Every structure is written in C-alpha cells, then in structure tokens.
PDB file of C-alpha atoms and ligand atoms in Angstrom:
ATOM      1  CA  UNK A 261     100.821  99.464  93.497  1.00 93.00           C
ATOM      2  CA  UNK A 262     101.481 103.230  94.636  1.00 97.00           C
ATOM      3  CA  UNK A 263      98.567 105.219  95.111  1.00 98.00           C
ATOM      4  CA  UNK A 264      98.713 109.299  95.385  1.00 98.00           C
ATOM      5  CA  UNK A 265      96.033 111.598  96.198  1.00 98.00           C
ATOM      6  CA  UNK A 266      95.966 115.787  95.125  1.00 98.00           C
ATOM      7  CA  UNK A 267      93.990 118.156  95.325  1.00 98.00           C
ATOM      8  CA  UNK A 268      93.863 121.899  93.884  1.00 98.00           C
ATOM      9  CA  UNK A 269      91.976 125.223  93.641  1.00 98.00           C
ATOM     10  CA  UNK A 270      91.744 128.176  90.922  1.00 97.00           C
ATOM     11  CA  UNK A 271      89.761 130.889  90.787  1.00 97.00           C
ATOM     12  CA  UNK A 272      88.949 133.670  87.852  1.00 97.00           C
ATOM     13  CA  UNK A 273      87.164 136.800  87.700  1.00 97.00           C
ATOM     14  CA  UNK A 274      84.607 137.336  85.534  1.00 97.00           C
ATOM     15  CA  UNK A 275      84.121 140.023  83.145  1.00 97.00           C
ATOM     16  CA  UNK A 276      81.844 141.228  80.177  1.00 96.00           C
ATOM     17  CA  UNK A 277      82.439 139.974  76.733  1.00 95.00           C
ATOM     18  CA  UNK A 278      84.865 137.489  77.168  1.00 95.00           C
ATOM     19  CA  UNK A 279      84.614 133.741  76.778  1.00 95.00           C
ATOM     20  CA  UNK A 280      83.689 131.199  79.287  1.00 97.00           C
ATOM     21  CA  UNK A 281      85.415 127.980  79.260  1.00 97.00           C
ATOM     22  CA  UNK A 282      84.872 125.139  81.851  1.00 98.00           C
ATOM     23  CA  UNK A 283      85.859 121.975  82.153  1.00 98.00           C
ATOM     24  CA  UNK A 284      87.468 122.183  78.001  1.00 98.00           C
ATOM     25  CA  UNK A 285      83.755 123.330  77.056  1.00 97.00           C
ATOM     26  CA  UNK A 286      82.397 126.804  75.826  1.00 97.00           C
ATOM     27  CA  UNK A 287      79.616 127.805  78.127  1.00 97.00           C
ATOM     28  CA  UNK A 288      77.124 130.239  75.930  1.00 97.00           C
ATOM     29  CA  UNK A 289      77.793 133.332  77.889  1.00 96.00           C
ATOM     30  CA  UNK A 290      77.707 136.974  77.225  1.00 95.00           C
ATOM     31  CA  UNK A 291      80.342 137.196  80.478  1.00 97.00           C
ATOM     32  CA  UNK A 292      83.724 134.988  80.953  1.00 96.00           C
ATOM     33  CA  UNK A 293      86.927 134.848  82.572  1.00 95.00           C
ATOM     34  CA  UNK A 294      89.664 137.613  82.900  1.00 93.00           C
ATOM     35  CA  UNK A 295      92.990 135.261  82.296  1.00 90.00           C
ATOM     36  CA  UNK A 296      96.392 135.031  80.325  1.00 87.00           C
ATOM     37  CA  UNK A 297      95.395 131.341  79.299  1.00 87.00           C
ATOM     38  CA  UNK A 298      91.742 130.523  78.406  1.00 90.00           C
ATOM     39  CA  UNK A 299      90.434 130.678  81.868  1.00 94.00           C
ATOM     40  CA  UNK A 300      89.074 127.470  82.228  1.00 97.00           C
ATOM     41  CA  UNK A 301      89.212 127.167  86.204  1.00 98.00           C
ATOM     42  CA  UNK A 302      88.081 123.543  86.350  1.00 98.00           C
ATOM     43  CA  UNK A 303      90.673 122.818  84.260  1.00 98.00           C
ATOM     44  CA  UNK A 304      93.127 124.787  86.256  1.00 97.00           C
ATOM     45  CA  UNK A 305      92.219 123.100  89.135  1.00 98.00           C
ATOM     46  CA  UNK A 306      92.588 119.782  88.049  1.00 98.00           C
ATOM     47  CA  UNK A 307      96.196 120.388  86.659  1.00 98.00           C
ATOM     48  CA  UNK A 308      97.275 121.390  90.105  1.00 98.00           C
ATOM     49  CA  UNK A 309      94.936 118.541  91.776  1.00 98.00           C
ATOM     50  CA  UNK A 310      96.940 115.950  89.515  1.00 98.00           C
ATOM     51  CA  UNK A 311     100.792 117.973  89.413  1.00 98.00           C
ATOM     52  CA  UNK A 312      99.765 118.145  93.468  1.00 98.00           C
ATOM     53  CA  UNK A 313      99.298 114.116  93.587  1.00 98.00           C
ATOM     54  CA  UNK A 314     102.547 113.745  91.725  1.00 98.00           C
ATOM     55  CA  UNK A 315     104.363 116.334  93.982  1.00 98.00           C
ATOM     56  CA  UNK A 316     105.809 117.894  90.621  1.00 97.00           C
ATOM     57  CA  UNK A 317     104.894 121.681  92.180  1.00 96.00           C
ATOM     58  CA  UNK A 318     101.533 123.459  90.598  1.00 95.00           C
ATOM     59  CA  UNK A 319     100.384 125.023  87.339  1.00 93.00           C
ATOM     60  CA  UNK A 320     101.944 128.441  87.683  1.00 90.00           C
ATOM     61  CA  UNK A 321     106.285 126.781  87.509  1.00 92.00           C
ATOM     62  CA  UNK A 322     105.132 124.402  84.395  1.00 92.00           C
ATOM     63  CA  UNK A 323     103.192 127.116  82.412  1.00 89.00           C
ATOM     64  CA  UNK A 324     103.460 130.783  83.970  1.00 83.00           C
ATOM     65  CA  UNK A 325     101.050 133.476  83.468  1.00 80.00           C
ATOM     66  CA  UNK A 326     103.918 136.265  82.601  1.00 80.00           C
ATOM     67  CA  UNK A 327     105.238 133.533  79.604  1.00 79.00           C
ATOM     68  CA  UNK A 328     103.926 134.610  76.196  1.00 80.00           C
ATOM     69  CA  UNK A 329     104.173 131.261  75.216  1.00 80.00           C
ATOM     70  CA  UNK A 330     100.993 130.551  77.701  1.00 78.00           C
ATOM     71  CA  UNK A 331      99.088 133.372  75.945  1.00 80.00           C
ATOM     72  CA  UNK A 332      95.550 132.190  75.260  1.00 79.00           C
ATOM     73  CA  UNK A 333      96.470 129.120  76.254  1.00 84.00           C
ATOM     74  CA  UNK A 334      93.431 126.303  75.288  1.00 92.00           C
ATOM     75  CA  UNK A 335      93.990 124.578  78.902  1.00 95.00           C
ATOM     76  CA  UNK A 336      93.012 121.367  77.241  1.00 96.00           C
ATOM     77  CA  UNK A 337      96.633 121.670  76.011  1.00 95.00           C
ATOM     78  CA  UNK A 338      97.668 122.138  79.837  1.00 95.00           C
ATOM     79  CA  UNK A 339      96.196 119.445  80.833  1.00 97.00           C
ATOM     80  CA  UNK A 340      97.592 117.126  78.124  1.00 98.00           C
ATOM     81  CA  UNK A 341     101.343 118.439  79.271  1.00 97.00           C
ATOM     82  CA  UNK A 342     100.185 117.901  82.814  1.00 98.00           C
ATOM     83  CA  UNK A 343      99.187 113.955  81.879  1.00 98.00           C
ATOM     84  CA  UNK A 344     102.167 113.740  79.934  1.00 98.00           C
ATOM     85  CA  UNK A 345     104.412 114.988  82.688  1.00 97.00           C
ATOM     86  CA  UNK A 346     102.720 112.334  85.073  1.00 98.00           C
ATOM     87  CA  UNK A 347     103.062 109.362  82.684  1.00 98.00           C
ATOM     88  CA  UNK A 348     106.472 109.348  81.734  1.00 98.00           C
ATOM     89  CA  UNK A 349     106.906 108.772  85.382  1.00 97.00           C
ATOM     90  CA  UNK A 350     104.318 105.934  85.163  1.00 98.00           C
ATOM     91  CA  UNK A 351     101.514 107.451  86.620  1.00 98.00           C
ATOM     92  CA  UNK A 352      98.146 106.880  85.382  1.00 98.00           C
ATOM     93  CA  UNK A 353      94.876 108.407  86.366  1.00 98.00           C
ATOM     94  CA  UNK A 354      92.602 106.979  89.038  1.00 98.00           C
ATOM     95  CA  UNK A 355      89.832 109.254  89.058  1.00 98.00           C
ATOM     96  CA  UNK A 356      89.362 112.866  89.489  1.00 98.00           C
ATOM     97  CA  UNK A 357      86.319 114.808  90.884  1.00 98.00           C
ATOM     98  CA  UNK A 358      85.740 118.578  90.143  1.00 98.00           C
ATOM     99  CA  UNK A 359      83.683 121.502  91.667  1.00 98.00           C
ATOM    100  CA  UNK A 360      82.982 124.458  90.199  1.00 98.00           C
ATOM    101  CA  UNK A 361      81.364 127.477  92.278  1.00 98.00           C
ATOM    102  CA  UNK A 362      79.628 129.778  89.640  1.00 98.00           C
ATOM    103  CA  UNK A 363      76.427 131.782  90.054  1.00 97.00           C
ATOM    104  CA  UNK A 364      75.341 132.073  86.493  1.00 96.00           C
ATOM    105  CA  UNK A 365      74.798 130.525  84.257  1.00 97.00           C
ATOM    106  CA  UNK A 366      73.680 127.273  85.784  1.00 95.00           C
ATOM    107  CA  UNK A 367      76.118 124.354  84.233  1.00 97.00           C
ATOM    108  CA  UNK A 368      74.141 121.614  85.042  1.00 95.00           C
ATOM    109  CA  UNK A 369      73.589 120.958  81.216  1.00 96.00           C
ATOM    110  CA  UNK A 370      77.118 121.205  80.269  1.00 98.00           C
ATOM    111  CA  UNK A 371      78.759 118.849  82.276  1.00 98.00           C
ATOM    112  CA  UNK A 372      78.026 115.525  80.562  1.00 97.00           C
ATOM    113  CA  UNK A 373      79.957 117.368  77.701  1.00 97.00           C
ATOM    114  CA  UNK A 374      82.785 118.452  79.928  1.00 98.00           C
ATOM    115  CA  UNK A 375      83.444 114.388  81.364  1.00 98.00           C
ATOM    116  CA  UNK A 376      83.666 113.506  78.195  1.00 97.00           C
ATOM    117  CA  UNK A 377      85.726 116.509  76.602  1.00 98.00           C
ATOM    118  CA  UNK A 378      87.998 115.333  79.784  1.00 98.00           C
ATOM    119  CA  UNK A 379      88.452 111.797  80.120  1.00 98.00           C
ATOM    120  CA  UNK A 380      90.101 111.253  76.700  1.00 98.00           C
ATOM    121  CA  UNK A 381      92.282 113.178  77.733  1.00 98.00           C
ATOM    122  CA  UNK A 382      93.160 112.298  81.387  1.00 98.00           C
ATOM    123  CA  UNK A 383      93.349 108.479  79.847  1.00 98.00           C
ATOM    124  CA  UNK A 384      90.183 107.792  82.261  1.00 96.00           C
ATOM    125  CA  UNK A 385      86.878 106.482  81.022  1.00 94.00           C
ATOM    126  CA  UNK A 386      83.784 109.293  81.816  1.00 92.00           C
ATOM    127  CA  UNK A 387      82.636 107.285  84.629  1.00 96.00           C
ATOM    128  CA  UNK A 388      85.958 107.769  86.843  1.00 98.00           C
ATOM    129  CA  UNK A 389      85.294 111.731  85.862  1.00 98.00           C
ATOM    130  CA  UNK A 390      83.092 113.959  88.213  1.00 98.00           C
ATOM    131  CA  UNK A 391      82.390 117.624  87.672  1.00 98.00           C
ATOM    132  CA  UNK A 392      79.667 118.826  90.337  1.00 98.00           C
ATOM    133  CA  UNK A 393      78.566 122.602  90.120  1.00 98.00           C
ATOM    134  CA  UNK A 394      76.980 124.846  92.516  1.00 97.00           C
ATOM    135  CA  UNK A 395      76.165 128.797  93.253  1.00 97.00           C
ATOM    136  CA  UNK A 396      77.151 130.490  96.801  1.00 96.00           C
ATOM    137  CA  UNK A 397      73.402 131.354  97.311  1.00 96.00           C
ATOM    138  CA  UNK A 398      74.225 134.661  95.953  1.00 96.00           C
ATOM    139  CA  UNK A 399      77.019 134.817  98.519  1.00 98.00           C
ATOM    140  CA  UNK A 400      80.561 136.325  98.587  1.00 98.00           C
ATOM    141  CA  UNK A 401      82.218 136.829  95.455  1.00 98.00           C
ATOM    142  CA  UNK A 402      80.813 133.943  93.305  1.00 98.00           C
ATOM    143  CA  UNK A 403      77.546 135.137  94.698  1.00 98.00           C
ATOM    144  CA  UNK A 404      77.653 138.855  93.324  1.00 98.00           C
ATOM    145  CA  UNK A 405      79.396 137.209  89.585  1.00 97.00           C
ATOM    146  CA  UNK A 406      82.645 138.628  89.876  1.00 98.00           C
ATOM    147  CA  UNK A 407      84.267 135.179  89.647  1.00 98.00           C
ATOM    148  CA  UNK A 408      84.162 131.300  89.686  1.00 98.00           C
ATOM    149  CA  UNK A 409      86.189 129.351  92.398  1.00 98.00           C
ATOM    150  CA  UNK A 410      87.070 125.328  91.282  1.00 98.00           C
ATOM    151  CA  UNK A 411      88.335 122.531  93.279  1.00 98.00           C
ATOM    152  CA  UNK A 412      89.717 119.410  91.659  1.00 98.00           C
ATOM    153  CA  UNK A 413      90.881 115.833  93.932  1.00 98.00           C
ATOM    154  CA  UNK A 414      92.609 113.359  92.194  1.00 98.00           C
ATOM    155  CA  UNK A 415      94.088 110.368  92.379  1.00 98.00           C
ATOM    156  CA  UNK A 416      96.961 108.850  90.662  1.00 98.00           C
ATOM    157  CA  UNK A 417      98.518 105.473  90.298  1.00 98.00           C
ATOM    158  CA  UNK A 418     101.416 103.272  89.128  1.00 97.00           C
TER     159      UNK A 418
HETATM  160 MG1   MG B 676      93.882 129.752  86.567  1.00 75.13          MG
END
C-alpha cells in the first residue's frame, strides 16, 4: 500500500457583514471573510493539504480566484472536485487534521458540526477528521480580527 502525506495553509481577511464559513459550516457572525469563493479557510486548507499529498499542484491551478466560474464558490463543492480528482487515481483518504487560528468568535461549539459536514465528504468516518481551533492571544493579525490563518495535514492512500 502507498501512503502520502500533505499539508496546506490559507488565510482570509475578515471584514464586516459578510459571511463566515469554516470547515462547510456557517459560524453566526456579524463579521466574515473577504474572498472570490465562500471563504471557508479550513476548507481551503485542506484542499491544498490533500492536492499537496497527491502532488496534483494547489487550489489556486484547479479553481482560480480570477475564474468567474469560482465566484461564490460553496468550497464544499471544492473539496468534492478535490476528492474526486484524488480518487480516480485511487487515492482514498487516511485522515486529515485541521487548525484554524481565529480570535472571535470562539468555534469550539461548531466543530462537531464541521467533522461531520466533512467526512461524508472526504469518504472518511468523523473519527479520522480533526478540526482544532485556537486565538493568537490577541496577537498579530488573527489577534487584532483582521483575518483567520488554517492549516490542514493529510494523509492519503491506495
Ligand atoms: Mg482561500
């Protein structure tokens, strides 16, 4: 059996009156993410975490942010291409784990939601899904709200 390991990074800015969308979920919010597609860093992430373990390039070639086809893009969608893409060279998903750096609001309630808004779609059952979240301490530019940072690992096999 082959065994492949990626890992990727997103980040969005954050602005007033637009939605927030992590990990396929709608976080109540009055703020949310300035972005062609939806936004949804964790999701963004874990595209280029799973297109990295696959070697098949990153997020931006497959669906780029100047395409109006990508437009408001539900990055559930993404991700479904993304798992496509990797099966139909046999891959299957071992088990992903996901960060998400966001000072407010605090997530921690959302992401049983998000594993299993996930999972169905990776092919994985919840339990080989992690999503951890955690502020900067009110440092840098998570710290002050002007964005979220994510970071996705994932591993892949056939
Ligand atoms: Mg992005």
């Amino acid at each position: 059996m082959q065994i492949r390991i990626g890992q990727g990074y997103d980040v969005h800015a954050i602005a007033d009156g637009l939605p927030m969308w992590l990990g396929g979920v709608q976080i109540p919010s009055d703020r949310g993410f300035v972005a062609h597609s939806d936004g949804d860093v964790a999701i963004h992430a874990l595209c280029d975490a799973l297109l990295g373990a696959a070697a098949k390039g990153d997020i931006g070639l497959h669906f780029p942010d100047n395409s109006q086809q990508w437009k408001g893009a539900d990055s559930k969608d993404l991700l479904r291409r993304v798992v496509e893409m990797l099966s139909a060279d046999g891959w299957k998903v071992g088990n992903v784990d996901i960060t998400i750096a966001l000072q407010s609001p605090k997530l921690r309630h959302h992401i049983d939601a998000m594993r299993s808004t996930l999972a169905p779609i990776l092919g994985a059952p919840a339990d080989a899904v992690s999503i951890k979240a955690t502020t900067t301490e009110r440092l840098g530019f998570v710290g002050r709200g002007e964005g979220c940072e994510a970071w996705a690992v994932a591993l892949i096999c056939r």
